PDB file of C-alpha atoms and ligand atoms in Angstrom:
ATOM      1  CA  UNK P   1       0.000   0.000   0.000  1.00 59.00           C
ATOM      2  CA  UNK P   2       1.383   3.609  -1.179  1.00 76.00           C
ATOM      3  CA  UNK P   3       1.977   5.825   2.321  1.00 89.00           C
ATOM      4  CA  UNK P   4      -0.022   8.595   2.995  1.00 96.00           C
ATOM      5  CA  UNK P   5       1.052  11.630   0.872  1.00 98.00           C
ATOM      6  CA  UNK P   6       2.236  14.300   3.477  1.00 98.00           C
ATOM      7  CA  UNK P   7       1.660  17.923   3.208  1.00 98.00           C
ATOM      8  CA  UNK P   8       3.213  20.749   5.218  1.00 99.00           C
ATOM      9  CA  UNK P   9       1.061  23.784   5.989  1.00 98.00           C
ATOM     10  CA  UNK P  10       2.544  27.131   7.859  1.00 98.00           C
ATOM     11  CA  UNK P  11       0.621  29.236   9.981  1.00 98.00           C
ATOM     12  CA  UNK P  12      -1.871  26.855  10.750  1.00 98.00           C
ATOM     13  CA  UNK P  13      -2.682  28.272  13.972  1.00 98.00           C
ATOM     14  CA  UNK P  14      -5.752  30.540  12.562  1.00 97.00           C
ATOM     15  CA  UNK P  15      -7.272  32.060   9.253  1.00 97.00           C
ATOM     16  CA  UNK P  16      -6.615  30.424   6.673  1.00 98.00           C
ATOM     17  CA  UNK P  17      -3.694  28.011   7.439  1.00 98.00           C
ATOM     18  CA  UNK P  18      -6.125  26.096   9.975  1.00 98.00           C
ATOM     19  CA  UNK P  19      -9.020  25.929   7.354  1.00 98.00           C
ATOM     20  CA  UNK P  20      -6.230  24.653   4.989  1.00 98.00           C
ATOM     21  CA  UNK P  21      -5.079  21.918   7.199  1.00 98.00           C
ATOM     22  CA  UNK P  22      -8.475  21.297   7.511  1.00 98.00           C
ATOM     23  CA  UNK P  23      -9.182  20.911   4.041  1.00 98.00           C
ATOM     24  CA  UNK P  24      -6.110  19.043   2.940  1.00 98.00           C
ATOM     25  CA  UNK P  25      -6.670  15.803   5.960  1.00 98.00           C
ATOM     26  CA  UNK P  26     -10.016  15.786   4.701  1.00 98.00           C
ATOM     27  CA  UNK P  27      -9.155  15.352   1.191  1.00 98.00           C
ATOM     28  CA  UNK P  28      -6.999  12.400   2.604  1.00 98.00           C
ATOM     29  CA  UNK P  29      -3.620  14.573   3.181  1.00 98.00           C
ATOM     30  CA  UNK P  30      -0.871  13.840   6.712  1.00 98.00           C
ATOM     31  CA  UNK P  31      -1.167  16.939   7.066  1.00 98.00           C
ATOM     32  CA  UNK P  32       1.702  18.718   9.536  1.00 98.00           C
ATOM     33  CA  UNK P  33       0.510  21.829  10.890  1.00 98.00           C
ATOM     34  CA  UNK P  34       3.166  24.427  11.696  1.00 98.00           C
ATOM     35  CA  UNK P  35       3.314  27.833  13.707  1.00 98.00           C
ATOM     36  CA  UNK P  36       4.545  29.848  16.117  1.00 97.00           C
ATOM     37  CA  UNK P  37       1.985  28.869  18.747  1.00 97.00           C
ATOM     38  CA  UNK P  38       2.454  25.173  20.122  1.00 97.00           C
ATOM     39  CA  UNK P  39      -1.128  25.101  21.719  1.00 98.00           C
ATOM     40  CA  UNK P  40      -3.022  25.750  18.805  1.00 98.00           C
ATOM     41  CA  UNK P  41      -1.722  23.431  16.199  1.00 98.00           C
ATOM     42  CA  UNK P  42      -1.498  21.080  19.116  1.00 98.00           C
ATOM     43  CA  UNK P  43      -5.267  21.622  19.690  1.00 98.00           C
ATOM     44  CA  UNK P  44      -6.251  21.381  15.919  1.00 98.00           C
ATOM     45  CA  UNK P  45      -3.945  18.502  15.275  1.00 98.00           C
ATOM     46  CA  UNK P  46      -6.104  16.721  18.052  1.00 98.00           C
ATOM     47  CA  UNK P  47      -9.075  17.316  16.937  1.00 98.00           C
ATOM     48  CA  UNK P  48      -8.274  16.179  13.223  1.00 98.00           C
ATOM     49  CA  UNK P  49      -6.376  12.330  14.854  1.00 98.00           C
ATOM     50  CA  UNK P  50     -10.003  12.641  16.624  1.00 98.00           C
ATOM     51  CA  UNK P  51     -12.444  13.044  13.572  1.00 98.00           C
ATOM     52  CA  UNK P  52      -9.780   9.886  11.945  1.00 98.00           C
ATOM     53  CA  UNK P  53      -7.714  12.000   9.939  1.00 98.00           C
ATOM     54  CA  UNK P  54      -4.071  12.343  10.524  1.00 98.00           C
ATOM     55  CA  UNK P  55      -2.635  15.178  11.943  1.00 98.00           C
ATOM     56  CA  UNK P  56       0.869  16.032  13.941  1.00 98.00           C
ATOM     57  CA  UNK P  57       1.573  19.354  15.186  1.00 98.00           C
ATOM     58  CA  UNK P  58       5.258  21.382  15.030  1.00 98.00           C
ATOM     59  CA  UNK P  59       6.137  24.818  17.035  1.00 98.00           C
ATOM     60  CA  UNK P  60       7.949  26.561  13.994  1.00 98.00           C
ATOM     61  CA  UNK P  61       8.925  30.296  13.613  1.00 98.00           C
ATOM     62  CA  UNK P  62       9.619  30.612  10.036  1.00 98.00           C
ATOM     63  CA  UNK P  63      12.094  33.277  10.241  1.00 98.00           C
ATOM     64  CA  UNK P  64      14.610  31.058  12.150  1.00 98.00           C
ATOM     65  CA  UNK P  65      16.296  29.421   9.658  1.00 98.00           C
ATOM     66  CA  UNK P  66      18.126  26.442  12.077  1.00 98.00           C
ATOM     67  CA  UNK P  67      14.773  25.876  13.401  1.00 98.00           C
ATOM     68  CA  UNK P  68      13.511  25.415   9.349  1.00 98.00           C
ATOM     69  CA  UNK P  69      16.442  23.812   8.818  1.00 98.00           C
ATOM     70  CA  UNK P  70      15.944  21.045  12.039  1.00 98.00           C
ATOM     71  CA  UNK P  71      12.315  20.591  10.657  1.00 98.00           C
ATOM     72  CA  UNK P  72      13.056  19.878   7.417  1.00 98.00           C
ATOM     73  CA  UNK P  73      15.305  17.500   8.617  1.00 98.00           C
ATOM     74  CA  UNK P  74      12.287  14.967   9.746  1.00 96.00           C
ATOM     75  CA  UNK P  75      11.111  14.293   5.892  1.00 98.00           C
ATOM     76  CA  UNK P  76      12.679  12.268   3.187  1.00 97.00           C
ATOM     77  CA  UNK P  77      10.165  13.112   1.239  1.00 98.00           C
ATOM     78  CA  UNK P  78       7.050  15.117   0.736  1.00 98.00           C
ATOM     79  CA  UNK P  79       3.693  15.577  -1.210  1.00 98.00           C
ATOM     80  CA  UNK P  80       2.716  19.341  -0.782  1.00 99.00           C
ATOM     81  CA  UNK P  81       4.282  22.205   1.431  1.00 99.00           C
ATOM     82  CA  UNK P  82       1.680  25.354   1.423  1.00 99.00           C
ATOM     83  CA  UNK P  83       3.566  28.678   2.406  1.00 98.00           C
ATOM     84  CA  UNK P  84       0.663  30.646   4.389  1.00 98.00           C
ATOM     85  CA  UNK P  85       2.327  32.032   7.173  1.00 97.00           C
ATOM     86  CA  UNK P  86       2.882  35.709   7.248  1.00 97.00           C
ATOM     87  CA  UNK P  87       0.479  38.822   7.043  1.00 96.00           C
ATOM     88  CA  UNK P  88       0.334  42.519   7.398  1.00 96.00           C
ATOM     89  CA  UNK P  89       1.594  45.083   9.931  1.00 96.00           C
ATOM     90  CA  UNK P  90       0.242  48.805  10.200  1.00 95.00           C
ATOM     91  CA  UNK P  91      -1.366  50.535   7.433  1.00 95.00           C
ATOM     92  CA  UNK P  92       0.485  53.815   6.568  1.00 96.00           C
ATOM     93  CA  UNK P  93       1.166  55.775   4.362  1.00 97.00           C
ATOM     94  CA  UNK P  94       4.833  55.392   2.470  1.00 98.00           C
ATOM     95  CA  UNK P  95       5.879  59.107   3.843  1.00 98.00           C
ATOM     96  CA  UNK P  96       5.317  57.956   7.338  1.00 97.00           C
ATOM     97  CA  UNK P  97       5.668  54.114   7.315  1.00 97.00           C
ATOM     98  CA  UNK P  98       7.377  52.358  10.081  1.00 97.00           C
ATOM     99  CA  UNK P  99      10.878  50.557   8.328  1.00 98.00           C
ATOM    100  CA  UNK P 100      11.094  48.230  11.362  1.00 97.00           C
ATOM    101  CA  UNK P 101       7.252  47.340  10.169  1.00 97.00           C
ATOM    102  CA  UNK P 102       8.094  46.701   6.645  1.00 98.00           C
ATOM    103  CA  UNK P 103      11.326  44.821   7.620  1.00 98.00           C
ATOM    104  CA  UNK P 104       9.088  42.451   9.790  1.00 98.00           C
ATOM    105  CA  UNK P 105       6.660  42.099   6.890  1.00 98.00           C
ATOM    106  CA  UNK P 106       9.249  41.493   4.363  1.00 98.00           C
ATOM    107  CA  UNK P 107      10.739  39.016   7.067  1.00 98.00           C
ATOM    108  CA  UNK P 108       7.739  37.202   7.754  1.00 98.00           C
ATOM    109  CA  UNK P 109       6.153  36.768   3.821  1.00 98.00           C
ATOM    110  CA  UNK P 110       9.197  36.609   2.015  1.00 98.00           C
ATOM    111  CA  UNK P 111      12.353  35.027   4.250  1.00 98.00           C
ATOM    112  CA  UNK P 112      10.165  32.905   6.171  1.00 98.00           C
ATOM    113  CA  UNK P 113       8.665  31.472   2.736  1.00 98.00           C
ATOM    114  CA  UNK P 114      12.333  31.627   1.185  1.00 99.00           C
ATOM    115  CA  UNK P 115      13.758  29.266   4.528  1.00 98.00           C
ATOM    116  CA  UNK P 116      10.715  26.666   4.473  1.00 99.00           C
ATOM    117  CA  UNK P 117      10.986  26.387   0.545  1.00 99.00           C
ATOM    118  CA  UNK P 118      14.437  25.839   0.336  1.00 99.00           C
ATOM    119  CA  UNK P 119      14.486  23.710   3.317  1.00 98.00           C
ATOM    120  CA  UNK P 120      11.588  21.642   1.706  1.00 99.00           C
ATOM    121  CA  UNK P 121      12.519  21.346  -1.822  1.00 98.00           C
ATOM    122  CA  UNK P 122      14.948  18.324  -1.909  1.00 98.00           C
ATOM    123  CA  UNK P 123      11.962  16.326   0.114  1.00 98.00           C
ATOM    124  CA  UNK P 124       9.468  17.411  -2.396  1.00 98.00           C
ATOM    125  CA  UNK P 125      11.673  16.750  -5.368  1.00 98.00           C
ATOM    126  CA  UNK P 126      12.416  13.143  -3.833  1.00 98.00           C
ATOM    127  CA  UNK P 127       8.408  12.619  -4.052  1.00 98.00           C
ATOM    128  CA  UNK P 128       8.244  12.719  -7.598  1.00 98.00           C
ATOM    129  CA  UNK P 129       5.540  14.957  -7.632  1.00 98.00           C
ATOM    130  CA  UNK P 130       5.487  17.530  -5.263  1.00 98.00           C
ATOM    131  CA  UNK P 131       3.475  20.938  -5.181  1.00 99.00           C
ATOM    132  CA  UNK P 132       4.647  24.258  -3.452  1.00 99.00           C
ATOM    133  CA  UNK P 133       2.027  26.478  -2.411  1.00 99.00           C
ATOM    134  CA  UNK P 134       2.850  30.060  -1.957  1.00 98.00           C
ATOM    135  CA  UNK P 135      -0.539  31.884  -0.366  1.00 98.00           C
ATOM    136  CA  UNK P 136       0.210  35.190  -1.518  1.00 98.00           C
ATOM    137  CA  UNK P 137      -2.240  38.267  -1.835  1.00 98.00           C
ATOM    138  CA  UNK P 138      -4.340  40.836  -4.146  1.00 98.00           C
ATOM    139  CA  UNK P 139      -1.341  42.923  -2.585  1.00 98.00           C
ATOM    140  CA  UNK P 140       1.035  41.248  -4.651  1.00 98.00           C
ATOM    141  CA  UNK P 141      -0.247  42.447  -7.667  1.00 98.00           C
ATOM    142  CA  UNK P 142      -1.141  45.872  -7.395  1.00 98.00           C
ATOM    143  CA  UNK P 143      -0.714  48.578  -5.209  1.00 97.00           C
ATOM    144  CA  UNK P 144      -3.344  50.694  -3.130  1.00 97.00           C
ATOM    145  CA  UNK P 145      -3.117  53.671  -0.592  1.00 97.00           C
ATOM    146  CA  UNK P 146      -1.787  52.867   2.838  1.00 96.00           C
ATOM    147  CA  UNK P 147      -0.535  49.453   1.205  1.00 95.00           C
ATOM    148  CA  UNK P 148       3.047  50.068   1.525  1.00 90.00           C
ATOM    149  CA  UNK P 149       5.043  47.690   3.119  1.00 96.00           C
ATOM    150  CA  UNK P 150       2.617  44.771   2.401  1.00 98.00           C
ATOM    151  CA  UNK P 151       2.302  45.452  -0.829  1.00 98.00           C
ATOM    152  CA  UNK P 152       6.119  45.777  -1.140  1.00 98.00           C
ATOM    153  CA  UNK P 153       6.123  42.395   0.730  1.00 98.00           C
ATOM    154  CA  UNK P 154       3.644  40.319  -1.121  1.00 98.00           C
ATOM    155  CA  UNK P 155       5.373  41.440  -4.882  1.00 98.00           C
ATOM    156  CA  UNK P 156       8.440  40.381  -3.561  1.00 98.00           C
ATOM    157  CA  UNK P 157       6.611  36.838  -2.422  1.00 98.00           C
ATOM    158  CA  UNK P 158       4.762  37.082  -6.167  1.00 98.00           C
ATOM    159  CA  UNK P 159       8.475  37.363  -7.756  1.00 98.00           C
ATOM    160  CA  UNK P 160       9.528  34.385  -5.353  1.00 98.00           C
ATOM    161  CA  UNK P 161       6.686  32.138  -6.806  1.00 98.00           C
ATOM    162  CA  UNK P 162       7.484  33.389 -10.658  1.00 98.00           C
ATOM    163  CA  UNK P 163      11.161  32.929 -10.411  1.00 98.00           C
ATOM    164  CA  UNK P 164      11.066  29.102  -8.871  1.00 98.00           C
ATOM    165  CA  UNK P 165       8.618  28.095 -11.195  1.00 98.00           C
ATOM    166  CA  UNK P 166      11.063  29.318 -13.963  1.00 98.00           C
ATOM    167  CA  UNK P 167      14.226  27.814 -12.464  1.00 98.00           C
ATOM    168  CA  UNK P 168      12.723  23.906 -11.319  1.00 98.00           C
ATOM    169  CA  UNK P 169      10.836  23.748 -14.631  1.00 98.00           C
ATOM    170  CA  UNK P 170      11.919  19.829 -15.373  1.00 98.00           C
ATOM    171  CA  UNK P 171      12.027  18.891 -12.217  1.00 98.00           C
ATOM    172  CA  UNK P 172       8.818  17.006 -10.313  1.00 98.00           C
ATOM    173  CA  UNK P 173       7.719  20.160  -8.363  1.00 98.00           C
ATOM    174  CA  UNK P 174       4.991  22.464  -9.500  1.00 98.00           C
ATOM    175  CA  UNK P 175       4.481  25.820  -7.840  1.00 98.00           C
ATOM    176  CA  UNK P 176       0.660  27.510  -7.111  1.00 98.00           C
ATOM    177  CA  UNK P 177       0.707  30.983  -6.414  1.00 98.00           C
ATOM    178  CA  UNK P 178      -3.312  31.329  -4.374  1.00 98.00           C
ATOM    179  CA  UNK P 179      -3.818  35.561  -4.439  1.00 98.00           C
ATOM    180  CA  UNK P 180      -6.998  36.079  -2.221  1.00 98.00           C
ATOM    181  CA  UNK P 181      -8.525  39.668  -2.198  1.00 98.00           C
ATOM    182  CA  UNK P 182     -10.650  40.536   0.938  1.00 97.00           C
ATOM    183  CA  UNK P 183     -10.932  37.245   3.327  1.00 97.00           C
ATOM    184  CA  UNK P 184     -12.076  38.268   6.736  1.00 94.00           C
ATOM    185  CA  UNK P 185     -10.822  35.987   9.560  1.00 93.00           C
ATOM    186  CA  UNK P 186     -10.172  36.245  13.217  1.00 89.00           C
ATOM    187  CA  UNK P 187      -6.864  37.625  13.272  1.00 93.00           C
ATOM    188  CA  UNK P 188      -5.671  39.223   9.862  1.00 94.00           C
ATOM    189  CA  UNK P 189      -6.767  42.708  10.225  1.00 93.00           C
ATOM    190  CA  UNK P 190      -6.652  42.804  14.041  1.00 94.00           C
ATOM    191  CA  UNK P 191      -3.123  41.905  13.777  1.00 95.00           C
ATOM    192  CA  UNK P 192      -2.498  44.626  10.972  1.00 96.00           C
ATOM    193  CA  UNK P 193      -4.097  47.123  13.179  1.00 94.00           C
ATOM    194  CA  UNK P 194      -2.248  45.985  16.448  1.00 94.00           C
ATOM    195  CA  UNK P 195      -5.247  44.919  18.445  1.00 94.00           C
ATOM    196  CA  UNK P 196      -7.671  47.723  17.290  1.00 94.00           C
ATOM    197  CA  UNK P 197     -10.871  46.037  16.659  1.00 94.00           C
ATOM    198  CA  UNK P 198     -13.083  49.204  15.743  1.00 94.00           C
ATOM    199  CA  UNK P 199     -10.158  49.943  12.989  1.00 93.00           C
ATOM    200  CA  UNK P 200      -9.904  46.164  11.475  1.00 93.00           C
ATOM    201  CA  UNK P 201     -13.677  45.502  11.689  1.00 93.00           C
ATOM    202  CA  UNK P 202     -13.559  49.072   9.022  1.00 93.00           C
ATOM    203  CA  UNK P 203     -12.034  47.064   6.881  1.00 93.00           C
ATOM    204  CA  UNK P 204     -15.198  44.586   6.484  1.00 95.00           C
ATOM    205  CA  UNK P 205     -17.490  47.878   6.911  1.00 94.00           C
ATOM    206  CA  UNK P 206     -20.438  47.054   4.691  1.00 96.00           C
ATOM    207  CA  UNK P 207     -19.476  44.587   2.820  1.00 96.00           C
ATOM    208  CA  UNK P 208     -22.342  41.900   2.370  1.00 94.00           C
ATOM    209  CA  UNK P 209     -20.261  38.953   2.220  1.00 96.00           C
ATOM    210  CA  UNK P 210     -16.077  38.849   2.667  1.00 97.00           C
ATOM    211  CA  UNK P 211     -14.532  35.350   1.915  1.00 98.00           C
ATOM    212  CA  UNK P 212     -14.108  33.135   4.754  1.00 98.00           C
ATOM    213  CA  UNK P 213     -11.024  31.170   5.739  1.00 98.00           C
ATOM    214  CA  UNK P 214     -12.890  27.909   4.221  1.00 98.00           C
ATOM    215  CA  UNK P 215     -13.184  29.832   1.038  1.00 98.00           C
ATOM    216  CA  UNK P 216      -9.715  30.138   0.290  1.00 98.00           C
ATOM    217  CA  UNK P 217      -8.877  26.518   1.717  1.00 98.00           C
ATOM    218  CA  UNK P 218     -11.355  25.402  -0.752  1.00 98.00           C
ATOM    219  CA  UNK P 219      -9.313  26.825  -3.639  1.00 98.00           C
ATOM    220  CA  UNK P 220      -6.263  25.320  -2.187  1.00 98.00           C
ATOM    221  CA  UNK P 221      -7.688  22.377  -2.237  1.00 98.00           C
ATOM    222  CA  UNK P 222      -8.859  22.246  -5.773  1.00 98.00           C
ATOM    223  CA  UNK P 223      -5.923  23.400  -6.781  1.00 98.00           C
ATOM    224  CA  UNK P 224      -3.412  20.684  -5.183  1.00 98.00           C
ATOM    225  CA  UNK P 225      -5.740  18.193  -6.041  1.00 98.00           C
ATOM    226  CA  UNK P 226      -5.727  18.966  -9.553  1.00 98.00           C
ATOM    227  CA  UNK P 227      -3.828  15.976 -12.096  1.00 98.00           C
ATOM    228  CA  UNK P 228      -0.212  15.613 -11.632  1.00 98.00           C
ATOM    229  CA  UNK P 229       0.085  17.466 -15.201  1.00 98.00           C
ATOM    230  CA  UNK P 230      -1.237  20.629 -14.489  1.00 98.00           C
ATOM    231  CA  UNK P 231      -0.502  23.801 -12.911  1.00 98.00           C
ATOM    232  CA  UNK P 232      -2.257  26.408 -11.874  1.00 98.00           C
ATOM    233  CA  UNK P 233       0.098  29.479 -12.068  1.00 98.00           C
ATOM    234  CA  UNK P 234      -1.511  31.769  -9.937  1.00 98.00           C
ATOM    235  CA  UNK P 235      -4.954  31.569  -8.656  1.00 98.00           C
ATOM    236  CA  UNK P 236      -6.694  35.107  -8.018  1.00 98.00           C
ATOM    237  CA  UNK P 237      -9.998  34.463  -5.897  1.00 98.00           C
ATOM    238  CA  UNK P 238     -12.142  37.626  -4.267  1.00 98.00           C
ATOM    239  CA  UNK P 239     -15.090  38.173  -2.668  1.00 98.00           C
ATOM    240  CA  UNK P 240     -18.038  39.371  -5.375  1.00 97.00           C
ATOM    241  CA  UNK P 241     -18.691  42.482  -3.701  1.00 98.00           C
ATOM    242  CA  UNK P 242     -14.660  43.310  -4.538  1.00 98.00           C
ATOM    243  CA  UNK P 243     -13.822  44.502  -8.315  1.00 98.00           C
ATOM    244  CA  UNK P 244      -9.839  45.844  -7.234  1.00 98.00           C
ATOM    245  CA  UNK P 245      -7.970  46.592  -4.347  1.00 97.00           C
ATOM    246  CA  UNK P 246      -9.690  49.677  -4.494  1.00 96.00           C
ATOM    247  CA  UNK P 247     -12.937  49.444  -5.864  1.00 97.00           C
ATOM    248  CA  UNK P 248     -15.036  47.323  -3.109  1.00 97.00           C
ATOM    249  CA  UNK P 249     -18.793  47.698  -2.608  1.00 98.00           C
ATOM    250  CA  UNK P 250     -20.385  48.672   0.639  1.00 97.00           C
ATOM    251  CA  UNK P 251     -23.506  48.664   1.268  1.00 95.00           C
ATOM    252  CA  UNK P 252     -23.498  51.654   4.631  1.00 88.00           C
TER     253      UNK P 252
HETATM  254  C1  8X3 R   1      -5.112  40.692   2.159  1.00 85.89           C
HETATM  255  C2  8X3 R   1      -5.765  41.551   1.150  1.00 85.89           C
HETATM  256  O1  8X3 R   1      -6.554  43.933   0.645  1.00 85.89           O
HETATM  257  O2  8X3 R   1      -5.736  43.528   2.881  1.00 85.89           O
HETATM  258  O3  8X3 R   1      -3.974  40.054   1.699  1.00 85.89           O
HETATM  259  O4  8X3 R   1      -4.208  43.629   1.039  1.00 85.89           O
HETATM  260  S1  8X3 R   1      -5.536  43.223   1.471  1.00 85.89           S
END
């Protein structure tokens, strides 16, 4: 009997790295969840090995590269690794951005995704057919006001995903670039905002329907499941009541 395919998911503590863990076991994926916070991915691990699935948990910050590295060291091989940990810190303008702010971000999205791919990629490439996930953003593709270091952030994570897919063409690893537009979950904007609900619930103000967590798990899932012969490039998925970065309709 083949083993389980395994798949690696970052930031599954919350948001949308939980709902993906939660939609990769039940499509019949070991998944290892991996964050910062032990107890949660502890908790959710638990619950999946409850409801028969399998699940293990890892306490990973992935900015610390010997900690990556240490990790890494535990698979021969592996079926998926989905890069979703990271997010967004303040929400300035460029004139009067915080660098320490935009050096976190830049840390976060890009190095920490940087240290788990490389880390990853010989295990994936041993599998024969392994797919990289990078869970990038709207914010990778265009700009908007009060952006800034995000924005800055999730291009440079967009030209991460573009350039590997260029340089391991041949090779038996596909990467998936997901780009979701507004997705309101517990943490994202209350995290961006630095614990200022009334600012990060603005951000939803009006708007009939955001995408949920499970939404953009969903498209995760469809797209890791697709045949071993396809790729989907980059996957741009937003709520209905959002035309651009910009251009979202409230109804206030
Ligand atoms: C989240 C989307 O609009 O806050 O990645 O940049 S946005």
């Amino acid at each position: 009997m083949a083993a389980t395919p395994i798949a690696v998911v970052t930031g599954a503590s919350s948001g949308i790295g939980a709902a993906t863990a939660r939609t990769l076991a039940a499509e019949g994926f070991r998944v290892v969840l991996t964050a910062r916070r032990k107890d949660r991915v502890e908790a959710l691990a638990a619950e999946l090995n409850e409801a028969g699935h399998q699940a293990t948990a890892y306490q990973l910050d992935v900015t610390d590269r010997a900690a990556v590295d240490e990790f890494a060291t535990a698979f021969r091989t592996l079926a998926v690794l989905v890069n979703n940990a990271g997010g967004a810190l303040g929400a300035d303008p460029v004139a009067t951005g915080d660098p320490a702010d935009w050096r976190q971000m830049y840390e976060t999205n890009v190095i920490g995704t940087l240290n788990v791919t490389q880390a990853l990629l010989p295990a994936l490439t041993a599998s024969g057919d392994g797919t990289i996930v990078i869970l990038s953003s709207t914010a990778a593709l265009a700009a908007y006001e009060g952006g800034g270091g995000y924005v800055a952030a999730k291009h440079g994570e967009h030209v991460l995903a573009e350039t590997l897919r260029l340089e391991i063409v041949g090779t038996p690893v596909r990467v998936i670039e997901v780009a979701p537009g507004m997705v309101r979950t517990e943490e994202f904007a209350t995290t961006r905002f630095r614990g200022d609900t009334e600012k990060a619930a603005k951000v939803y103000a009006g708007v009939a329907a955001p995408l949920t967590a499970e939404d953009v798990a969903d498209t995760i899932g469809w797209a890791v499941t697709r045949p071993s012969h396809v790729n989907i490039d980059l996957l741009v998925v937003r709520p209905r009541a959002q035309a651009s970065n910009t251009k979202v309709h409230r109804e206030l």
